[in-house]
CSV table of C-alpha atoms and ligand atoms in Angstrom, one decimal:
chain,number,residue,atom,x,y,z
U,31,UNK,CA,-51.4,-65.6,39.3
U,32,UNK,CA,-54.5,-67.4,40.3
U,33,UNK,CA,-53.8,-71.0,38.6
U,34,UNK,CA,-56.5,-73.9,38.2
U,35,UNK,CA,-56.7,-77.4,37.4
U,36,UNK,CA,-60.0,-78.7,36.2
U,37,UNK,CA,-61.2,-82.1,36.1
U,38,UNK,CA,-60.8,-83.7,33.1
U,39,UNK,CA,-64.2,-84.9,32.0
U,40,UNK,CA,-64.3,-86.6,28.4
U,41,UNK,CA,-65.2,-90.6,28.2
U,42,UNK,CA,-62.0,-92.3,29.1
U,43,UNK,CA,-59.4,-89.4,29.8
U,44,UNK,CA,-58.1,-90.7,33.3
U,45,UNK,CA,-55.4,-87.6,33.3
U,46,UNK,CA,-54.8,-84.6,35.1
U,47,UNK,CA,-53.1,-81.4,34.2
U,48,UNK,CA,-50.8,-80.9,37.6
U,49,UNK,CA,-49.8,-83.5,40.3
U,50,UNK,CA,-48.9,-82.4,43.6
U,51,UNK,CA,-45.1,-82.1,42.6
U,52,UNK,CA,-45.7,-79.3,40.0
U,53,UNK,CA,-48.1,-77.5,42.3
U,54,UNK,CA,-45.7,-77.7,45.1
U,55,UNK,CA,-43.3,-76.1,42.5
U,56,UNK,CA,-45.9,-73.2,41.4
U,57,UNK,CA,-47.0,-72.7,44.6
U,58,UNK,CA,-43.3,-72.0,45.5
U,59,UNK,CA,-43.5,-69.4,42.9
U,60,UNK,CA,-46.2,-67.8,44.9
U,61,UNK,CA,-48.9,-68.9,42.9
U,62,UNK,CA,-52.6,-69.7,44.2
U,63,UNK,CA,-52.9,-72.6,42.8
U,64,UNK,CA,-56.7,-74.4,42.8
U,65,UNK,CA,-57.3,-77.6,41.9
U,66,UNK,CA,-60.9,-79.3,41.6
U,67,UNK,CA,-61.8,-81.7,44.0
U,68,UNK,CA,-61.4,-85.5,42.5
U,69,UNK,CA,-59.3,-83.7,39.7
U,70,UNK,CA,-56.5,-86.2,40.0
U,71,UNK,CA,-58.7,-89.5,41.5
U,72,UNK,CA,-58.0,-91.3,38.6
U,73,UNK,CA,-54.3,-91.0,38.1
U,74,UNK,CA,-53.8,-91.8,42.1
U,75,UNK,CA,-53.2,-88.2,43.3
U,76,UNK,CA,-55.3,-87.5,46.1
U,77,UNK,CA,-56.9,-84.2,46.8
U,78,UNK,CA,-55.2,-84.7,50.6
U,79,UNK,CA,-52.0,-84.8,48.2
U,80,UNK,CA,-53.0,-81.4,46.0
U,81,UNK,CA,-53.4,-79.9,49.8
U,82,UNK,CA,-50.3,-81.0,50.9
U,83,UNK,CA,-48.4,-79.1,47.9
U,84,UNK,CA,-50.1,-76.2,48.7
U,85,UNK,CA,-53.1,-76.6,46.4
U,86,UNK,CA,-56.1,-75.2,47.4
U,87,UNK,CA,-59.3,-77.8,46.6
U,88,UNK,CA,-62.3,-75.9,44.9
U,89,UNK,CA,-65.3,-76.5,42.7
U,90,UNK,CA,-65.3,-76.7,38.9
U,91,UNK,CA,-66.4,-73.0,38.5
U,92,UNK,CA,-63.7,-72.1,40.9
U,93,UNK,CA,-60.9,-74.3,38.8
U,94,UNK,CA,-62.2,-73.0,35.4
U,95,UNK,CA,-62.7,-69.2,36.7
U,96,UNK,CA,-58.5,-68.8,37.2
U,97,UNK,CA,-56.1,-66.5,35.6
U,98,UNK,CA,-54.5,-69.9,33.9
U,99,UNK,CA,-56.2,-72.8,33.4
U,100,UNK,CA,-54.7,-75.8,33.0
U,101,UNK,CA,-55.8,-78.2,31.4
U,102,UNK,CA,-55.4,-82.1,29.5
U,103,UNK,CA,-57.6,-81.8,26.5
U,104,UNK,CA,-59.5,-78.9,25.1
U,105,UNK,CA,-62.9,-77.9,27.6
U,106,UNK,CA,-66.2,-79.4,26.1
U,107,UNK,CA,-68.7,-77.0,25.2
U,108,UNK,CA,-71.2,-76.6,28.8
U,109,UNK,CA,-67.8,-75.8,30.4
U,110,UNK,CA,-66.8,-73.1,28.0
U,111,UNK,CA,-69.0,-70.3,30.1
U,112,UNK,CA,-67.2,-71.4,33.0
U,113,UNK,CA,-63.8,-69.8,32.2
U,114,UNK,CA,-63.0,-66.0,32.4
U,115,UNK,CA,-63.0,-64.1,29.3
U,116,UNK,CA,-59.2,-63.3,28.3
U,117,UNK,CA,-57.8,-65.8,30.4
U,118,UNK,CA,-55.2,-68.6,29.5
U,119,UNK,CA,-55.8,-71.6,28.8
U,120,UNK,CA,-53.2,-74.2,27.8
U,121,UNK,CA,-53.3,-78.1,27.1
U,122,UNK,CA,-53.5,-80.3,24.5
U,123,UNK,CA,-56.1,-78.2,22.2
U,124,UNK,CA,-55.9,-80.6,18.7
U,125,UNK,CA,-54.7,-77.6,16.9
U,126,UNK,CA,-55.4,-79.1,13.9
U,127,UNK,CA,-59.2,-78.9,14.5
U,128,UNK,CA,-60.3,-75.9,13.1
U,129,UNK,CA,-64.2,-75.8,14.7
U,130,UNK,CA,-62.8,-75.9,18.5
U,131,UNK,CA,-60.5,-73.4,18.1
U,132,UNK,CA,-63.0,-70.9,16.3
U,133,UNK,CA,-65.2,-72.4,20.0
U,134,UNK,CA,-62.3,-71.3,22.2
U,135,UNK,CA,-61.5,-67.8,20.3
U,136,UNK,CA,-65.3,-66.9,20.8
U,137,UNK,CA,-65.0,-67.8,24.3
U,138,UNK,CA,-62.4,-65.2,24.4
U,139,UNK,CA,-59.4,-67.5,25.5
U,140,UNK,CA,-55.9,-67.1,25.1
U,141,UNK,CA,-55.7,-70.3,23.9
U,142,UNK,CA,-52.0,-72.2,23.9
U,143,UNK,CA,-52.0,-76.1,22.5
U,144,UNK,CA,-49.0,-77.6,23.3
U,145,UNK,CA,-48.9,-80.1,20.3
U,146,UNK,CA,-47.7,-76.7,17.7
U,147,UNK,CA,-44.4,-76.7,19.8
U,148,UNK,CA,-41.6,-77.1,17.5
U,149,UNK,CA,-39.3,-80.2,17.8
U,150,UNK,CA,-36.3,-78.6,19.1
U,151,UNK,CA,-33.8,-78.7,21.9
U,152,UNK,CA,-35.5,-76.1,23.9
U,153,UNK,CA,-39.1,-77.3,23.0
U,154,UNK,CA,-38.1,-80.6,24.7
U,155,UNK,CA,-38.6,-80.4,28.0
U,156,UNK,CA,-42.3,-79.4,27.1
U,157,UNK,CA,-42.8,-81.6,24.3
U,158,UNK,CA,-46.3,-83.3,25.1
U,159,UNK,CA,-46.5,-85.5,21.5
U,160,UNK,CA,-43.2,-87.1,23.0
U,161,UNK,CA,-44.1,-87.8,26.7
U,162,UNK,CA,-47.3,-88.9,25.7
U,163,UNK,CA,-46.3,-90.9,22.4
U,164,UNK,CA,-43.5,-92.6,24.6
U,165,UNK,CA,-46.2,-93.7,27.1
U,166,UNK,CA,-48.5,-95.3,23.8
U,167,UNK,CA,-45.4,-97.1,22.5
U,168,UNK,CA,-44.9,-98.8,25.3
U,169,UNK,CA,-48.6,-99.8,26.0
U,170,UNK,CA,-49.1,-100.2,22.5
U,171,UNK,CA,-47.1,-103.6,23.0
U,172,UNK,CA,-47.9,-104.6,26.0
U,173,UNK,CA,-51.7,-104.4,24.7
U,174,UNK,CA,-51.1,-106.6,22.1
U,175,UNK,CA,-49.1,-109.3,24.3
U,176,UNK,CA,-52.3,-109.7,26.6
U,177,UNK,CA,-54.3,-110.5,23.5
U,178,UNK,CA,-51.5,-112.5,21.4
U,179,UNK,CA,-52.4,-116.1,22.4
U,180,UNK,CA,-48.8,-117.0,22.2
U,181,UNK,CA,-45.9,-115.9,23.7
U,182,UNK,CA,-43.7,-113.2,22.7
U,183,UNK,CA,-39.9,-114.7,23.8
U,184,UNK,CA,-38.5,-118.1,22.7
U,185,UNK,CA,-38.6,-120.5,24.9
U,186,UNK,CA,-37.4,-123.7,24.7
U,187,UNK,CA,-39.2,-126.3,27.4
U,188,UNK,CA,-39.3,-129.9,28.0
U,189,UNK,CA,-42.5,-130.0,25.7
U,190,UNK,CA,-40.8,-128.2,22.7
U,191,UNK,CA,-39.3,-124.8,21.8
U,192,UNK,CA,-41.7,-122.0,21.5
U,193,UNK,CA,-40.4,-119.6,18.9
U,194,UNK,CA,-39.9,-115.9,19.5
U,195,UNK,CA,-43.1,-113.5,18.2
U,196,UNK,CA,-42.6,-111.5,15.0
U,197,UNK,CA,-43.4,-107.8,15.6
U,198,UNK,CA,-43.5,-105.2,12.6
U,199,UNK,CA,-43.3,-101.4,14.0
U,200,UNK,CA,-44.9,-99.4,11.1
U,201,UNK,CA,-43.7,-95.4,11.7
U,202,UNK,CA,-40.5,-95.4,13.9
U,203,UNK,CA,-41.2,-91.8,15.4
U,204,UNK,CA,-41.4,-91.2,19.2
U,205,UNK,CA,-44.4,-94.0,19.9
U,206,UNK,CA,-42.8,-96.4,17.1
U,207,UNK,CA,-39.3,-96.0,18.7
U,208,UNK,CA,-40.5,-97.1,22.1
U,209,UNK,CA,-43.1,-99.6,21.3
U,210,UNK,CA,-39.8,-101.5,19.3
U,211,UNK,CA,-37.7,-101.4,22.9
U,212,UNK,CA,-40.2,-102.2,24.7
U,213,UNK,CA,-40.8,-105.5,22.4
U,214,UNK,CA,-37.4,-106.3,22.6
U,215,UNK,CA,-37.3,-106.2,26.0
U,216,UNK,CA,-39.9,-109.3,25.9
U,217,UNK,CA,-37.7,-110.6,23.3
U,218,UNK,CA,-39.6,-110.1,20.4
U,219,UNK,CA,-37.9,-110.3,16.7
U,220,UNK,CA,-38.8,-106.6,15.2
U,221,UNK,CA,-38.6,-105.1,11.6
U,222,UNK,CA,-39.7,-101.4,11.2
U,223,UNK,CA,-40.2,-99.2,8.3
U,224,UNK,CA,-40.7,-95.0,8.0
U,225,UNK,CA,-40.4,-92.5,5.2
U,226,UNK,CA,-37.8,-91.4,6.7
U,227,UNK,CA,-34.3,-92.3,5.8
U,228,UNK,CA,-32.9,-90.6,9.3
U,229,UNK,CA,-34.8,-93.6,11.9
U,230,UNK,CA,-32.5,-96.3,10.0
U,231,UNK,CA,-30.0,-96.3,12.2
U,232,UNK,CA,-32.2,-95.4,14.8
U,233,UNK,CA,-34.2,-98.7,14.8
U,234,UNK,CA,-30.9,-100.9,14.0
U,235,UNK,CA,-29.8,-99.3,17.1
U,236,UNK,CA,-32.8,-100.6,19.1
U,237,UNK,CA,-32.1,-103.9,17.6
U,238,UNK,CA,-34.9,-104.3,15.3
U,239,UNK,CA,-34.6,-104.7,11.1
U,240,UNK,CA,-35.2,-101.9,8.5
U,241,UNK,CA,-37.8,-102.5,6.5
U,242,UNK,CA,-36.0,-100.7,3.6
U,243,UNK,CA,-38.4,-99.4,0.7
U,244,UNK,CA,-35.8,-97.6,-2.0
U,245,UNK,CA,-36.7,-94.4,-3.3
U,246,UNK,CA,-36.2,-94.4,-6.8
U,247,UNK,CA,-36.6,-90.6,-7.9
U,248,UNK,CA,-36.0,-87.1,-6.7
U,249,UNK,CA,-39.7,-86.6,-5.6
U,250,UNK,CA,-39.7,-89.5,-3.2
U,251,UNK,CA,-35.9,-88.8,-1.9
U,252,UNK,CA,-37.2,-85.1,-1.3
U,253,UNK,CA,-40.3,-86.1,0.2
U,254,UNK,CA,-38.8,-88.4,2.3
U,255,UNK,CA,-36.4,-86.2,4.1
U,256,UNK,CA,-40.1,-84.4,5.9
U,257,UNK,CA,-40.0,-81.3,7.5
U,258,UNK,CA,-39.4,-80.1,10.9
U,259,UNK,CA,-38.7,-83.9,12.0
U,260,UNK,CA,-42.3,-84.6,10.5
U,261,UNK,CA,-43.0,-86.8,7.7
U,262,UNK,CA,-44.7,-85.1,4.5
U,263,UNK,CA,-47.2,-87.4,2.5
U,264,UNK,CA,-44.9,-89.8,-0.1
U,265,UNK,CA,-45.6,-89.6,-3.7
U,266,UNK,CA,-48.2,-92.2,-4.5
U,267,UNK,CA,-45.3,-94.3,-6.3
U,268,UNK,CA,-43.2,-95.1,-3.3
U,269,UNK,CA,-46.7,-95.9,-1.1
U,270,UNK,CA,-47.3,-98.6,-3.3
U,271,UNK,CA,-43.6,-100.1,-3.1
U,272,UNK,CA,-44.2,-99.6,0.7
U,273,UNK,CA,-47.6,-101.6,1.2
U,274,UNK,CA,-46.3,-104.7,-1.2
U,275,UNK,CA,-43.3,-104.3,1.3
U,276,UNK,CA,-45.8,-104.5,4.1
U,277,UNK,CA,-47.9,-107.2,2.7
U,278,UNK,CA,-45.6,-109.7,2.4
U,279,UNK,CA,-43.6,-108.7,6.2
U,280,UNK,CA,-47.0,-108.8,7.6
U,281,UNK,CA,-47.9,-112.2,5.7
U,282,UNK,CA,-45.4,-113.1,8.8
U,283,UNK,CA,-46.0,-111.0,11.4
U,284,UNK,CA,-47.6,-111.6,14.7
U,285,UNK,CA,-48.0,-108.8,16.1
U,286,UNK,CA,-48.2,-105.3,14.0
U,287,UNK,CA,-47.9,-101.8,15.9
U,288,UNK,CA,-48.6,-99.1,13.5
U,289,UNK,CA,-48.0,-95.3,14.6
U,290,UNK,CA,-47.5,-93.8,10.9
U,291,UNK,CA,-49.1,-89.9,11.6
U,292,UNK,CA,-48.5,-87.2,9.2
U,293,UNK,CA,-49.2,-83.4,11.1
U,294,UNK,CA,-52.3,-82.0,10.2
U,295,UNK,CA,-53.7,-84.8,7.6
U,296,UNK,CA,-55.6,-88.0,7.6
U,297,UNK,CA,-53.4,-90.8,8.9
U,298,UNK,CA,-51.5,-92.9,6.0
U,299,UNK,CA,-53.6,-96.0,4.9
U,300,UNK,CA,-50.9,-99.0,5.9
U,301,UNK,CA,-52.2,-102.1,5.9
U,302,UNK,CA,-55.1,-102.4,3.4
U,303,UNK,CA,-57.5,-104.8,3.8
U,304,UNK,CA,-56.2,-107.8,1.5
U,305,UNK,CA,-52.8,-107.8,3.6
U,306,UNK,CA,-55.3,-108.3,7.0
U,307,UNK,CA,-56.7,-111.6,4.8
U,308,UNK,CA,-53.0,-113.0,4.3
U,309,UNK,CA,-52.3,-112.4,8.4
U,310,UNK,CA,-51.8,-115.5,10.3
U,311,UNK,CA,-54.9,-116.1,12.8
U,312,UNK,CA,-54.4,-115.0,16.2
U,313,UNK,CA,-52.4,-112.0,15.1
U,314,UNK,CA,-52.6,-108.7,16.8
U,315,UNK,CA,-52.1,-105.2,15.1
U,316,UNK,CA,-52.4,-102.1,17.3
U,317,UNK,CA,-53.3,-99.1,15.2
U,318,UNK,CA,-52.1,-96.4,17.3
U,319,UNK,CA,-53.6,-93.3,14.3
U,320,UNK,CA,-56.6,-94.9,15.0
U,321,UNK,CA,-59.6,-92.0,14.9
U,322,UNK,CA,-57.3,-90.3,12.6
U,323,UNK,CA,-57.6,-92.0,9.5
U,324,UNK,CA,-59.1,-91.2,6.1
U,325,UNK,CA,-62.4,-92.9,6.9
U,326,UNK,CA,-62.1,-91.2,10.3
U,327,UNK,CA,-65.9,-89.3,10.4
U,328,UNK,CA,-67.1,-92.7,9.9
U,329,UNK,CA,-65.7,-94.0,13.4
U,330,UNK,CA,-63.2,-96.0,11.4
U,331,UNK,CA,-59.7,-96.1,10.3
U,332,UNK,CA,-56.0,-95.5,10.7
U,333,UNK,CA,-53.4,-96.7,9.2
U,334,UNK,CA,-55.5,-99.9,8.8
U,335,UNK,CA,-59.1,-99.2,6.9
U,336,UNK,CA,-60.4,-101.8,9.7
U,337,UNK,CA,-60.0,-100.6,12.5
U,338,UNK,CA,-62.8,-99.1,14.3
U,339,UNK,CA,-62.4,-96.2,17.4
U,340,UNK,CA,-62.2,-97.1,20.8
U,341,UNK,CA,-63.0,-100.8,20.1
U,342,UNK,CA,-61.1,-104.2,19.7
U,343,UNK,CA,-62.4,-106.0,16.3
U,344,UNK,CA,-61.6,-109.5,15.0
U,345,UNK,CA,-61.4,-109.1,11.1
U,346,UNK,CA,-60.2,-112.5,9.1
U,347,UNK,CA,-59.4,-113.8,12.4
U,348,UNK,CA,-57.0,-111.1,12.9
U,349,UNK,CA,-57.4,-109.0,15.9
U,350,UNK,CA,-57.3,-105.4,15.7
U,351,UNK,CA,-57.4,-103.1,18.7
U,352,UNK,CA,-58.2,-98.8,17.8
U,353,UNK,CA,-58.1,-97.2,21.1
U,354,UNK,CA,-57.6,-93.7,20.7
U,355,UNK,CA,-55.9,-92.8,24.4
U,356,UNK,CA,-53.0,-95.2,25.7
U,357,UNK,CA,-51.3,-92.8,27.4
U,358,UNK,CA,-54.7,-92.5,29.8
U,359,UNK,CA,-54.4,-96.1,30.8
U,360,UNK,CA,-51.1,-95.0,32.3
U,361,UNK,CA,-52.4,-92.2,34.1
U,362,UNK,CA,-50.1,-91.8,37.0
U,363,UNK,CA,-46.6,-91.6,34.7
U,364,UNK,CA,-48.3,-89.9,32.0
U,365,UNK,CA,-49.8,-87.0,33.9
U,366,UNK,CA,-46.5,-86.9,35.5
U,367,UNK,CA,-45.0,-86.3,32.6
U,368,UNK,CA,-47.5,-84.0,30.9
U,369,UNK,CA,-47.4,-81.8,34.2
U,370,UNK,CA,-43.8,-81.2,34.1
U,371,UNK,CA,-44.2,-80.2,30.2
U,372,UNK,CA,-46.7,-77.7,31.4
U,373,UNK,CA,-44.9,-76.7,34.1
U,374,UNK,CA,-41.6,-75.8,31.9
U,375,UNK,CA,-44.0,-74.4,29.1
U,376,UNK,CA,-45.3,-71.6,32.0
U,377,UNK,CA,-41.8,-70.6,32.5
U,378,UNK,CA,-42.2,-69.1,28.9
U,379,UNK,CA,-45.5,-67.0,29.5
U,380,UNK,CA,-45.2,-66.0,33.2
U,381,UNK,CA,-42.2,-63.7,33.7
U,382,UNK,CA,-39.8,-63.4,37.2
U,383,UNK,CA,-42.5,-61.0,38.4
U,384,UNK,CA,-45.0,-63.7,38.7
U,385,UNK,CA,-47.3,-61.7,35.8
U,386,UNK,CA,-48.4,-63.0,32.9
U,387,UNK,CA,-45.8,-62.0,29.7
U,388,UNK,CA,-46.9,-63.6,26.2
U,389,UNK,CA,-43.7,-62.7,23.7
U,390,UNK,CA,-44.1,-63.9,20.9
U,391,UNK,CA,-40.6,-63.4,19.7
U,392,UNK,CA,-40.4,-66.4,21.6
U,393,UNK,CA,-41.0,-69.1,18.4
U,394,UNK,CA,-42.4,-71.5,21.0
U,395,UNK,CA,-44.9,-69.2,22.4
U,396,UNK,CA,-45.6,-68.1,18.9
U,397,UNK,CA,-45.9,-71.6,17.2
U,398,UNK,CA,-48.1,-72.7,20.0
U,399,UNK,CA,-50.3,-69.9,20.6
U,400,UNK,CA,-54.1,-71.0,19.1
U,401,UNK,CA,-56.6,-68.4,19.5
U,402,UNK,CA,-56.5,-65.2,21.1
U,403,UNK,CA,-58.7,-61.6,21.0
U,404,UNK,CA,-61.6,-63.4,20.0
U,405,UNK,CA,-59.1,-64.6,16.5
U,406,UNK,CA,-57.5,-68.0,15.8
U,407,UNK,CA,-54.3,-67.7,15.4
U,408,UNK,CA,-52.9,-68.6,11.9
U,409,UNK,CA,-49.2,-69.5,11.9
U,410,UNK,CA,-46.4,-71.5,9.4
U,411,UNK,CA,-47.5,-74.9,10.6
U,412,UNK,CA,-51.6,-74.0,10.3
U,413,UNK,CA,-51.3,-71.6,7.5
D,124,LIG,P1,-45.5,-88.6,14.2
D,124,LIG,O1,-46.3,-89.0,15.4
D,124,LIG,O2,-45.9,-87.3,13.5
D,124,LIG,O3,-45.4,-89.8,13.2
D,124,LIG,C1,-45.0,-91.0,13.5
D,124,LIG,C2,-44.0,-91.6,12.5
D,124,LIG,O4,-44.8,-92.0,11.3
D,124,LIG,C3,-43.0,-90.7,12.0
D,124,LIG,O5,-41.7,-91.3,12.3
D,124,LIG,C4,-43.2,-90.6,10.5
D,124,LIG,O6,-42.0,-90.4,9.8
D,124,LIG,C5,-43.9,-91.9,10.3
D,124,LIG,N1,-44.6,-92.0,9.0
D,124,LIG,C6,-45.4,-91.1,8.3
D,124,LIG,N2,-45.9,-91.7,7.2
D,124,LIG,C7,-45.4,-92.9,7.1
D,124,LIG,C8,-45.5,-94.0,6.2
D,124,LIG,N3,-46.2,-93.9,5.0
D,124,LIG,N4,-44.8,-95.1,6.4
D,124,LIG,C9,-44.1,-95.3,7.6
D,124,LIG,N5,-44.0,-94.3,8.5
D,124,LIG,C10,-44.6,-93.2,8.3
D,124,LIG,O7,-43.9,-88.4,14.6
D,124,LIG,P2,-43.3,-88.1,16.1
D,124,LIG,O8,-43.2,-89.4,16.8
D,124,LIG,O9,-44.0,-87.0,16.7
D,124,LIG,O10,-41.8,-87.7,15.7
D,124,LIG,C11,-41.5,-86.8,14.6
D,124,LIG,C12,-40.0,-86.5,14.6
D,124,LIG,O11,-39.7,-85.5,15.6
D,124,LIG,C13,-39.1,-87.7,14.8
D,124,LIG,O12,-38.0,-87.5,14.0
D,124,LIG,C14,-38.6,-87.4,16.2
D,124,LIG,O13,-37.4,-88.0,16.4
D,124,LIG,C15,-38.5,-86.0,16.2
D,124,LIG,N6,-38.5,-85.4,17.5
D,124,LIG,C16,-37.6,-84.4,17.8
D,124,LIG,C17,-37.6,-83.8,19.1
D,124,LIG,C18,-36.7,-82.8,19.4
D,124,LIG,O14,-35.7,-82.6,18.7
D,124,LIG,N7,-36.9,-82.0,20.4
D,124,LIG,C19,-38.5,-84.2,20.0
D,124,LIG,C20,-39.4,-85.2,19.7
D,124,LIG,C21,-39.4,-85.8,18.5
């Protein structure tokens, strides 16, 4: 199959679909594999490196005219005519956004995003939330020690003992998990909460404190349990326990990393506004759902009403940072990562012929696949 890698051109995305080691792998498998010129300048892969693999460097038309493109986000709208119709495309597609995909079905696409793949054993290895999520963790934290005017371990010096930061993890999924390592690692003292009663012992583990919000009635012990591995929305009851819970950790805190996602909904609203007031000055919160709040098609939100898109804000001396793309500012390891996911997700659709084989018996082809035949494709998780 003739395979190609675009350039990623959206404000900011610094990623690239394939590095030379998964092209030296496809083009093992006897695949022409093309690759734009510059495609991976920004994550440090040469186009002497793409060469080297066995890549062949060619213009955007070129990259976008394959069999299988392959690509970081979804294709903005002048580069839609570019692609062949009935090819495949595959990336991170926001499946979640209904207007592109109904774009990418009329381009006639046969359209995979990588985010529907279930959380399961055999879905790992090409599980992009969790390579990418792991990379926003751990930037998430280091972010917020560059701005936190103190330091983060205790130290105790000649001139007095410094004492260690507070950090509060709110949502202990894949991004919350690692953003409370990495904080320990620069000794840190870290509470977490979740809605989920299983990341208990997964954050004690870590070293870090539950923040433990009781559920009080069926409806909240139900809810809580999620589906899939995802959190559901909480009954309103238990959301209020939670953010007096929050209010008076955060009253402490000194640095808040906030990750709380629910799939396929506005962002849970966290730290409200009053509990910013009553945070010590100098404090940093991260709010990784930035973009993806409820006041989100204002520019605002996350899991903090505050926070504002793609910008660092100072509210009640509090400083609160809403970049939407962390794992971009660690472009080499996470297109590493990502390229290996799509690598091991093109085992699935390209059979040992070399030709292109979409079964969808196969519940991760199935849950992934987006738009296809000119249709989007409606499925359990975007019923
Ligand atoms: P996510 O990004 O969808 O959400 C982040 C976290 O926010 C989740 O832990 C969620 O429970 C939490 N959250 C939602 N509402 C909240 C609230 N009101 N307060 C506090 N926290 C709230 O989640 P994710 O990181 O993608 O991980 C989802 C699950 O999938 C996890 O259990 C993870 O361990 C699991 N997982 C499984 C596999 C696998 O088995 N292959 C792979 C990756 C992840």
């Amino acid at each position: 199959m003739r395979i190609g890698i675009p350039a990623e051109v959206r404000d900011g995305e610094s990623r690239v679909a394939a590095t030379p080691e998964t092209v030296k792998r496809l083009a093992a498998a006897k695949h022409q594999v093309q690759v734009q010129e510059g495609a991976g300048a920004q994550a440090f892969f040469p186009d002497a490196a793409y060469r080297d693999a066995g890549a062949e460097i060619v213009d955007a038309a070129t990259a976008f005219g394959a069999d299988i493109v392959l690509k970081v986000r979804a294709p903005l709208d002048h580069e839609l005519p570019l692609f062949t119709r009935g090819a495949v495309l595959a990336g991170m597609l926001d499946p979640f956004d209904a207007e592109q995909a109904a774009r990418l079905a009329a381009a006639g696409l046969v359209a995979f995003a990588l985010e529907s793949a279930p959380r399961t054993t055999r879905a790992q290895s090409l599980d992009v939330l969790s390579s990418q999520a792991n990379i926003a963790g751990y930037r998430a934290v280091l972010m917020a020690a560059e701005l936190y005017p103190r330091f983060l371990p205790m130290l105790m010096t000649a001139a007095g003992t410094v004492k260690a930061a507070r950090v509060v993890v709110l949502g202990a999924g894949v991004a919350g998990l690692q953003a409370i390592a990495t904080a320990k690692r620069l000794g840190a003292v870290i509470e977490a909460s979740d809605v989920r009663p299983a990341v208990k012992e997964q954050i004690e583990s870590l070293g870090a404190k539950f923040i433990d919000v009781p559920y009080e009635t069926d409806e909240e012990r139900e809810a809580a349990v999620g589906v899939g591995g995802y959190a559901r929305p909480m009954p309103e009851s238990w959301l209020l326990r939670q953010s007096l819970a929050v209010h008076e950790r955060l009253k402490l805190a000194d640095i808040v990393i906030s990750t709380a996602l629910i799939p396929g909904r506005a962002a849970p609203t966290l730290i409200q506004e009053e509990t910013v007031k009553a945070m010590k000055p100098g404090s940093v919160i991260v709010d990784l759902a930035a973009g993806r709040g409820t006041e989100q098609p204002h520019g605002r939100g996350g899991n903090c009403p505050l926070t504002e898109t793609d910008k660092t804000v100072i509210r009640y001396g509090v400083q609160i940072v809403g970049h939407t793309n962390l794992p971009a500012t660690v472009a080499a390891d996470a297109s590493s990562l990502y390229a290996r996911n799509l690598f091991d997700f093109l085992k699935l659709i390209i059979d040992k012929d070399g030709q292109l084989m979409i079964d969808l018996n196969d519940d991760i082809v199935a849950a992934t696949l987006l738009a296809r035949d000119g249709e989007v494709i409606r499925n359990a998780q975007r019923a």
